[in-house]
Amino acid sequence: MQTAWTTRGDVSDFICMFQESLQKIITTLALKNEEIQNFICCLKQRLGNLEANANRVQEDLDSEFSSLHTVLDELKESMVTRIKQERASRTYELQSQLSASTKALESSEELLELANQTLCSAENDSFTQAAKDIKDSVTMAPAFRLSLKAKASDSMNHLMVDFTLERNMLQAISFLPVPATPEIQVAECQVFDNTVTVVWTLPEPDSKIDHYILEYRRTNHEGPPRAREDHPWMVVEGIKETEYTLTGLRFDTRYMTFRVKACNKAVAGEFSELVTLETHAFVFKLDASSAHQNLKVEDLSVEWDSSGGKLPVQDIRKDKNRASSPMHSPARTAMMSPKRAPSARVGRDRFTAESYTVLGDTIIDSGQHYWEVRFDKESKAFAAGIALRSLGRFDQLGKSNASWCIHLNNWLQQSFTAKHNNKARALDCQIPDRIGIYCNYEEGTLSFYNGRTKSLLHTFRTKFQQPVIPAFMVWNGSFSVQTGLQVPSIVLSGQKRNSNTSSSNASLT
């Protein structure tokens, strides 16, 4: 009995096994059928495209040959007209000369006959007078005033043609070749002042190249392109030279990838090998969680909001829940990038009272960096600079030894000063609407520039003992920050000139 049940169980297991196997076969076949169906659709579409493309290129060929025939017909008509005009002109001259010669010959023959008759009657009394008249007639006869040199040549050799060269050129007519693939010359490419100059060459000169197409894409990956990139390809068309300069770029990624292809009148060639250039620049965002509640932070723009801080009850509850959530726990903060300042500032860490301040989210602990800030010159107060991360929530920029800034004051009396550790130095210059900020951490240099002219406004010289961070303040006004900027070459050259000289813009320490 047990053996029978065992046998039945084995049969059942076999059936299940074959069912599973058959199900896999069915699934595989279904997928393969779907794959074949898709391939059939692709083939049908390709056949349709082939028919349309063949008709198109044949129409283009007919059009080109018709155009060529038209040019040849017009040229033939012009040359035939020239021959006809030359023949008519020479015919007229020779016909005129022939007519004059015929009349001269007739006159001369009449005169000859008269002379013979007179000679025969020499014994006549009138012979002397007749001979004298004949002599006078001969002197005035047209035959003796007629030029016996033809006025026009009968040669037309100067209008002969030899189309051997042109015939060879016509026989050499063929379909346009696909342009060769350009090669980007990395050693000649340049990256500076937020511009990129890309230079490329062709394996051999090609007079049929009409233009080039350059494509570039931002990326944070130096290696080959990934299946999914964060940024799309940007396209520049109609380039006539073998180099191109992209200007006004914002370097918000570590690298930019480039490729280029050549195009003639009919077809484009293959893209060149990808070339990746480093686009190093200082990129940061504003840490909205550090901002005074009267500051409305949107991306890299800040606007004074006098109603800030008056949150509804539900927003206060959300803020409390946010403060106690795991996203802002010390354990999570410790895992963040050492370059990116922790954004775990919550209610009690916001700048408050009269410190209308907001910080950047990225620290500076090495290297040279540059960023710019545009601000409303009508703001009652504005400041921009750097600060230590330990800057107190009540501290105003420039009023402690933890911050350095340029400060604009339009309250009661206008002033434009450089401030640090509660000391201020008046700046004798026009107030710009855009300020450039340069920080060299190793050299302990913080310089401020007119963002448009790049003229120096002030330089702090110190020794940074701790990492610093971009810092901004505004009261009854607004500003916007521009990051992703390289240190301008004019700023670098000015810093190099001043590195070993004492400046009147000395530190306020």
C-alpha positions as a printed Julia matrix, in Angstrom:
509×3 Matrix{Float64}:
  0.0     0.0      0.0
  2.81    2.35     0.91
  4.63    1.47    -2.3
  1.52    2.35    -4.32
  1.23    5.73    -2.63
  4.93    6.3     -3.17
  4.53    5.49    -6.86
  1.6     7.83    -7.17
  3.59   10.55    -5.38
  6.53   10.05    -7.72
  4.25   10.32   -10.73
  2.76   13.5     -9.34
  6.23   14.94    -8.79
  7.2    14.02   -12.35
  4.08   15.69   -13.69
  4.8    18.86   -11.69
  8.38   18.83   -12.89
  7.33   18.49   -16.52
  4.66   21.15   -16.04
  7.26   23.57   -14.69
  9.65   22.68   -17.5
  6.89   23.11   -20.07
  5.91   26.43   -18.51
  9.5    27.65   -18.84
  9.53   26.5    -22.46
  6.25   28.34   -23.09
  7.63   31.51   -21.48
 10.85   31.25   -23.48
  8.96   30.68   -26.71
  6.61   33.57   -25.97
  9.54   35.9    -25.35
 11.32   34.64   -28.47
  8.12   35.1    -30.51
  7.77   38.64   -29.2
 11.42   39.29   -30.03
 10.95   37.93   -33.57
  7.76   39.98   -34.01
  9.62   43.13   -32.97
 12.41   42.23   -35.39
  9.88   41.71   -38.19
  8.37   45.11   -37.44
 11.85   46.64   -37.54
 12.58   44.93   -40.88
  9.28   46.17   -42.36
  9.98   49.66   -41.12
 13.49   49.47   -42.53
 12.15   48.3    -45.9
  9.76   51.24   -45.93
 12.55   53.62   -44.99
 14.77   52.08   -47.68
 12.12   52.68   -50.35
 11.55   56.28   -49.22
 15.26   57.04   -48.91
 16.04   55.46   -52.31
 13.33   57.58   -53.95
 14.63   60.66   -52.19
 18.25   60.22   -53.26
 17.15   59.36   -56.83
 15.1    62.55   -56.95
 18.11   64.46   -55.65
 20.28   62.83   -58.32
 17.82   63.75   -61.08
 17.7    67.29   -59.76
 21.49   67.58   -59.67
 21.88   66.21   -63.22
 19.09   68.48   -64.47
 20.9    71.39   -62.88
 24.14   70.26   -64.5
 22.44   69.91   -67.92
 20.97   73.38   -67.5
 24.39   74.84   -66.77
 25.89   73.06   -69.81
 23.04   74.17   -72.08
 23.37   77.76   -70.91
 27.12   77.64   -71.38
 26.74   76.15   -74.89
 24.19   78.8    -75.84
 26.51   81.55   -74.61
 29.48   80.16   -76.56
 27.43   79.63   -79.75
 26.2    83.22   -79.49
 29.79   84.4    -79.21
 30.73   82.46   -82.37
 27.74   83.88   -84.26
 28.58   87.44   -83.21
 32.22   87.01   -84.24
 31.21   85.55   -87.62
 28.7    88.33   -88.28
 31.21   91.05   -87.42
 33.93   89.64   -89.66
 31.47   88.86   -92.46
 30.33   92.49   -92.46
 33.91   93.79   -92.67
 34.93   91.37   -95.46
 31.69   91.96   -97.41
 32.25   95.72   -97.23
 35.83   95.33   -98.42
 34.69   92.95  -101.21
 32.08   95.42  -102.45
 34.57   98.29  -102.49
 37.14   96.15  -104.35
 34.58   95.09  -106.98
 33.61   98.7   -107.7
 37.28   99.7   -107.89
 37.95   96.87  -110.37
 35.03   97.91  -112.61
 36.24  101.51  -112.63
 39.79  100.42  -113.38
 38.65   98.2   -116.29
 36.66  101.07  -117.85
 39.68  103.34  -117.51
 41.93  100.7   -119.09
 39.61  100.36  -122.09
 39.5   104.13  -122.52
 43.27  104.33  -122.41
 43.6   101.66  -125.12
 41.14  103.45  -127.36
 42.95  106.76  -126.92
 46.27  105.15  -127.72
 44.87  103.79  -130.98
 43.85  107.3   -132.12
 47.19  108.92  -131.27
 47.24  110.89  -134.63
 44.06  112.64  -133.74
 44.26  116.31  -132.75
 42.45  115.64  -129.45
 44.92  112.94  -128.4
 46.96  115.16  -126.12
 43.97  116.37  -124.17
 42.53  112.86  -123.94
 45.78  111.42  -122.63
 45.96  114.19  -120.05
 42.38  113.41  -118.9
 43.17  109.69  -118.64
 46.22  110.46  -116.53
 44.15  112.57  -114.15
 41.52  109.86  -113.96
 44.09  107.21  -113.11
 45.46  109.4   -110.34
 41.99  109.68  -108.75
 40.93  106.09  -109.52
 39.62  104.01  -106.54
 41.86  101.13  -107.54
 44.93  103.11  -106.53
 43.4   104.19  -103.18
 42.2   100.68  -102.26
 44.01   98.64   -99.51
 44.71   95.15  -100.72
 44.99   93.74   -97.16
 41.94   91.97   -95.74
 40.49   93.76   -92.74
 39.36   90.53   -91.01
 40.89   87.1    -90.61
 39.12   83.96   -91.66
 40.61   82.03   -88.72
 38.31   81.13   -85.81
 40.92   79.19   -83.84
 40.61   81.51   -80.86
 37.13   80.15   -80.31
 38.15   76.51   -80.34
 37.41   74.48   -77.18
 39.03   71.55   -75.44
 36.86   69.97   -72.76
 39.27   67.16   -71.9
 39.77   68.39   -68.34
 36.09   69.07   -67.83
 35.18   65.72   -69.37
 37.53   63.98   -66.97
 35.96   65.89   -64.11
 32.49   64.86   -65.22
 33.59   61.27   -65.57
 34.91   61.48   -62.0
 31.52   62.51   -60.64
 30.42   60.06   -57.98
 28.39   59.84   -54.81
 29.59   61.97   -51.9
 31.84   59.99   -49.58
 31.05   59.84   -45.88
 33.3    62.4    -44.13
 36.18   61.04   -42.11
 35.94   60.98   -38.33
 37.57   63.99   -36.65
 39.99   63.63   -33.75
 39.84   66.04   -30.81
 43.33   67.3    -29.94
 43.24   67.2    -26.15
 46.63   68.91   -25.8
 45.31   71.97   -27.68
 41.99   72.23   -25.84
 41.79   74.93   -23.19
 39.65   75.41   -20.11
 39.83   78.79   -18.37
 37.59   81.66   -17.2
 34.51   79.43   -17.55
 35.16   78.96   -21.26
 36.17   75.82   -23.11
 37.98   75.83   -26.46
 37.78   72.51   -28.3
 40.22   71.84   -31.18
 40.04   68.94   -33.64
 41.62   67.74   -36.89
 40.75   65.44   -39.8
 42.98   62.53   -40.88
 43.24   64.14   -44.34
 42.09   67.5    -45.79
 38.6    67.28   -47.27
 37.39   70.16   -49.44
 33.84   68.78   -49.43
 33.34   69.34   -45.69
 30.58   71.9    -45.23
 30.42   72.21   -41.45
 30.93   70.44   -38.12
 28.57   69.54   -35.27
 29.9    69.71   -31.71
 28.09   68.07   -28.8
 28.95   68.4    -25.12
 27.52   67.12   -21.87
 28.15   67.82   -18.2
 29.09   64.85   -16.06
 30.6    63.95   -12.72
 32.19   60.78   -14.1
 35.57   60.78   -15.79
 35.27   57.34   -17.4
 33.19   56.18   -20.38
 29.55   57.33   -20.55
 27.04   55.44   -18.5
 23.72   54.09   -19.74
 21.91   56.84   -17.85
 23.49   60.27   -17.53
 22.13   63.12   -15.45
 22.62   65.75   -18.16
 21.58   65.7    -21.86
 23.83   66.36   -24.84
 23.94   70.01   -25.88
 24.38   70.62   -29.62
 26.25   73.34   -31.52
 25.66   73.19   -35.29
 27.03   74.98   -38.33
 30.66   75.29   -37.15
 32.86   76.22   -40.13
 36.31   76.0    -38.49
 38.11   73.12   -36.77
 37.8    74.68   -33.34
 35.05   76.2    -31.23
 34.91   78.15   -27.96
 32.01   77.77   -25.55
 31.61   80.87   -23.39
 29.58   81.86   -20.34
 29.55   78.34   -18.92
 28.7    77.43   -15.34
 30.9    74.58   -14.17
 28.5    72.83   -11.83
 29.95   69.37   -12.58
 33.49   68.03   -12.33
 33.86   67.26   -16.02
 32.49   68.0    -19.49
 32.47   65.39   -22.27
 32.85   66.41   -25.93
 32.42   64.79   -29.33
 32.41   66.22   -32.87
 31.47   65.01   -36.35
 32.03   66.37   -39.87
 29.26   66.96   -42.41
 29.22   67.57   -46.15
 26.2    68.71   -48.16
 24.58   65.3    -48.0
 25.71   63.2    -45.06
 27.32   63.39   -41.63
 30.24   61.25   -40.58
 30.77   59.37   -37.35
 31.3    61.11   -34.04
 34.84   61.38   -32.76
 36.04   59.5    -29.72
 34.69   61.02   -26.53
 37.03   63.42   -24.79
 36.51   64.43   -21.16
 37.92   67.71   -19.84
 38.05   68.67   -16.17
 35.98   71.73   -15.29
 37.04   72.41   -11.73
 35.12   75.18    -9.97
 33.71   75.96    -6.54
 30.08   74.81    -6.34
 27.86   75.2     -3.32
 24.26   75.82    -2.36
 22.72   77.94     0.34
 21.91   76.11     3.56
 18.29   77.14     4.03
 18.18   75.47     7.46
 20.79   77.96     8.72
 18.92   81.03     7.41
 17.28   83.6      9.65
 13.54   83.1      9.54
 13.09   86.48     7.88
 15.08   85.26     4.89
 13.28   83.47     2.09
 15.79   81.1      0.46
 15.08   79.65    -2.99
 17.98   77.78    -4.56
 20.76   80.42    -4.76
 18.5    83.45    -4.26
 17.54   85.1     -0.99
 14.87   87.7     -0.33
 13.98   89.52     2.87
 10.55   88.52     4.18
  9.29   90.62     7.07
  6.61   88.01     7.88
  9.12   85.19     8.24
  9.12   83.08    11.4
  5.37   83.27    11.95
  4.68   79.62    11.19
  1.27   77.96    11.55
  0.92   75.39    14.31
  1.08   72.46    11.87
  4.39   73.75    10.46
  5.82   74.04    13.96
  4.83   70.4     14.61
  6.47   69.4     11.33
  9.61   71.24    12.36
  9.68   69.39    15.69
  9.18   66.05    13.96
 11.92   66.97    11.5
 14.33   67.74    14.34
 13.8    64.34    15.9
 13.79   62.34    12.66
 16.61   59.88    11.84
 17.52   62.01     8.79
 19.03   64.58    11.16
 20.52   62.26    13.76
 24.21   62.65    14.72
 24.89   59.19    13.33
 23.63   60.21     9.89
 25.45   63.53    10.01
 28.73   61.75    10.65
 28.37   59.88     7.36
 28.23   63.04     5.24
 31.0    64.24     2.94
 33.74   66.14     4.82
 33.5    68.9      2.21
 29.75   69.33     2.53
 28.76   71.14     5.7
 26.13   69.28     7.74
 22.65   70.65     7.1
 21.27   69.45    10.41
 20.66   72.99    11.65
 17.11   73.1     13.01
 15.08   75.73    14.81
 17.43   76.61    17.66
 20.51   76.76    15.38
 19.05   79.23    12.9
 20.52   82.7     12.92
 18.21   84.88    14.91
 17.67   88.32    16.4
 19.43   90.9     14.18
 21.77   88.38    12.53
 19.94   88.14     9.18
 22.43   85.59     7.93
 22.53   82.47     5.77
 25.53   80.22     5.15
 26.66   78.13     2.22
 26.53   74.36     2.55
 30.15   73.6      1.52
 33.25   74.28     3.6
 36.59   75.53     2.31
 39.62   73.82     3.84
 42.07   74.0      0.92
 42.69   75.48    -2.5
 41.66   78.64    -4.33
 37.97   79.4     -4.87
 35.84   82.14    -6.41
 32.14   82.98    -6.43
 30.02   86.05    -7.12
 26.95   87.62    -5.57
 24.5    90.09    -7.11
 22.61   92.22    -4.63
 20.0    94.94    -4.48
 21.95   98.17    -3.92
 18.84   99.62    -2.28
 18.93   97.0      0.5
 19.02   98.62     3.93
 21.95   96.36     4.77
 23.91   93.68     2.93
 27.08   91.72     3.62
 29.01   88.93     1.91
 32.16   87.07     2.87
 33.2    83.98     4.79
 32.79   82.74     8.33
 33.89   79.94    10.59
 31.31   77.23    11.1
 31.37   78.15    14.77
 29.81   81.57    14.03
 27.18   82.11    16.75
 23.51   82.29    15.9
 23.35   85.85    17.27
 26.62   86.99    15.62
 26.45   89.48    12.78
 28.92   89.2      9.95
 32.1    91.17    10.56
 31.36   91.84    14.21
 33.39   88.95    15.61
 36.7    87.27    14.89
 34.77   84.39    13.25
 33.8    86.24    10.05
 35.22   88.53     7.34
 32.98   90.48     4.97
 32.23   93.51     2.86
 29.29   95.4      4.28
 26.84   97.83     2.68
 24.71  100.0      4.97
 21.91  102.21     3.65
 20.26  102.81     7.04
 20.31  106.51     8.01
 23.7   107.09     6.32
 25.25  105.08     3.49
 28.55  103.32     4.09
 30.55  100.68     2.23
 33.13   98.99     4.44
 35.32   95.93     4.95
 34.59   94.41     8.37
 36.22   91.88    10.69
 36.24   91.47    14.48
 34.0    94.55    14.89
 36.51   96.73    13.04
 35.56   98.48     9.81
 37.52  100.17     7.05
 35.7   102.5      4.65
 36.18  101.6      0.99
 36.79  104.55    -1.32
 35.11  103.22    -4.48
 31.8   103.09    -6.25
 29.42  100.47    -4.91
 29.09   97.71    -7.54
 25.94   95.66    -8.02
 27.98   92.45    -8.27
 30.84   91.38    -6.01
 33.39   88.68    -6.7
 34.86   86.84    -3.71
 38.24   85.07    -3.9
 39.56   82.82    -1.14
 42.99   81.2     -1.03
 42.87   79.0      2.04
 46.57   78.1      2.24
 47.69   81.71     1.76
 45.08   83.07     4.17
 43.86   85.52     1.52
 40.31   86.78     1.12
 39.81   89.35    -1.66
 36.74   91.17    -2.9
 36.37   92.4     -6.48
 34.0    94.41    -8.59
 32.26   91.5    -10.31
 32.02   93.34   -13.64
 35.4    95.07   -13.97
 37.36   92.66   -11.71
 38.96   95.68   -10.0
 40.12   94.95    -6.44
 37.96   96.36    -3.62
 39.72   94.99    -0.55
 41.95   92.14     0.64
 42.07   90.48     4.05
 45.3    88.66     4.92
 45.14   86.23     7.81
 45.83   82.61     8.7
 42.83   80.33     8.72
 42.98   77.98    11.69
 39.69   76.27    10.84
 37.66   75.55     7.69
 35.58   78.5      6.52
 32.26   78.7      4.72
 30.57   81.3      2.43
 28.32   83.63     4.43
 25.76   86.27     3.47
 23.5    88.78     5.23
 20.66   90.95     3.97
 18.12   93.21     5.64
 15.18   94.62     3.67
 16.63   93.58     0.34
 17.66   90.61    -1.78
 20.63   88.93    -3.4
 21.54   85.93    -5.58
 24.72   83.87    -5.63
 26.51   82.55    -8.7
 28.65   79.48    -8.16
 30.39   77.08   -10.53
 32.91   79.79   -11.45
 36.61   79.31   -12.01
 39.01   81.82   -10.54
 39.27   84.46   -13.32
 42.72   84.65   -14.9
 42.85   88.41   -14.25
 42.28   87.73   -10.54
 44.98   85.05   -10.47
 47.51   87.32   -12.17
 46.68   90.17    -9.77
 47.06   87.88    -6.77
 50.41   86.65    -8.08
 51.65   90.24    -8.48
 50.58   91.18    -4.98
 51.68   87.99    -3.22
 55.11   89.41    -2.33
 54.17   93.06    -1.89
 52.46   94.84     0.95
 49.02   96.17     0.12
 47.24   99.26     1.38
 44.21   97.0      1.8
 45.73   95.42     4.86
 43.99   93.01     7.19
 41.82   94.47     9.92
 43.1    92.07    12.56
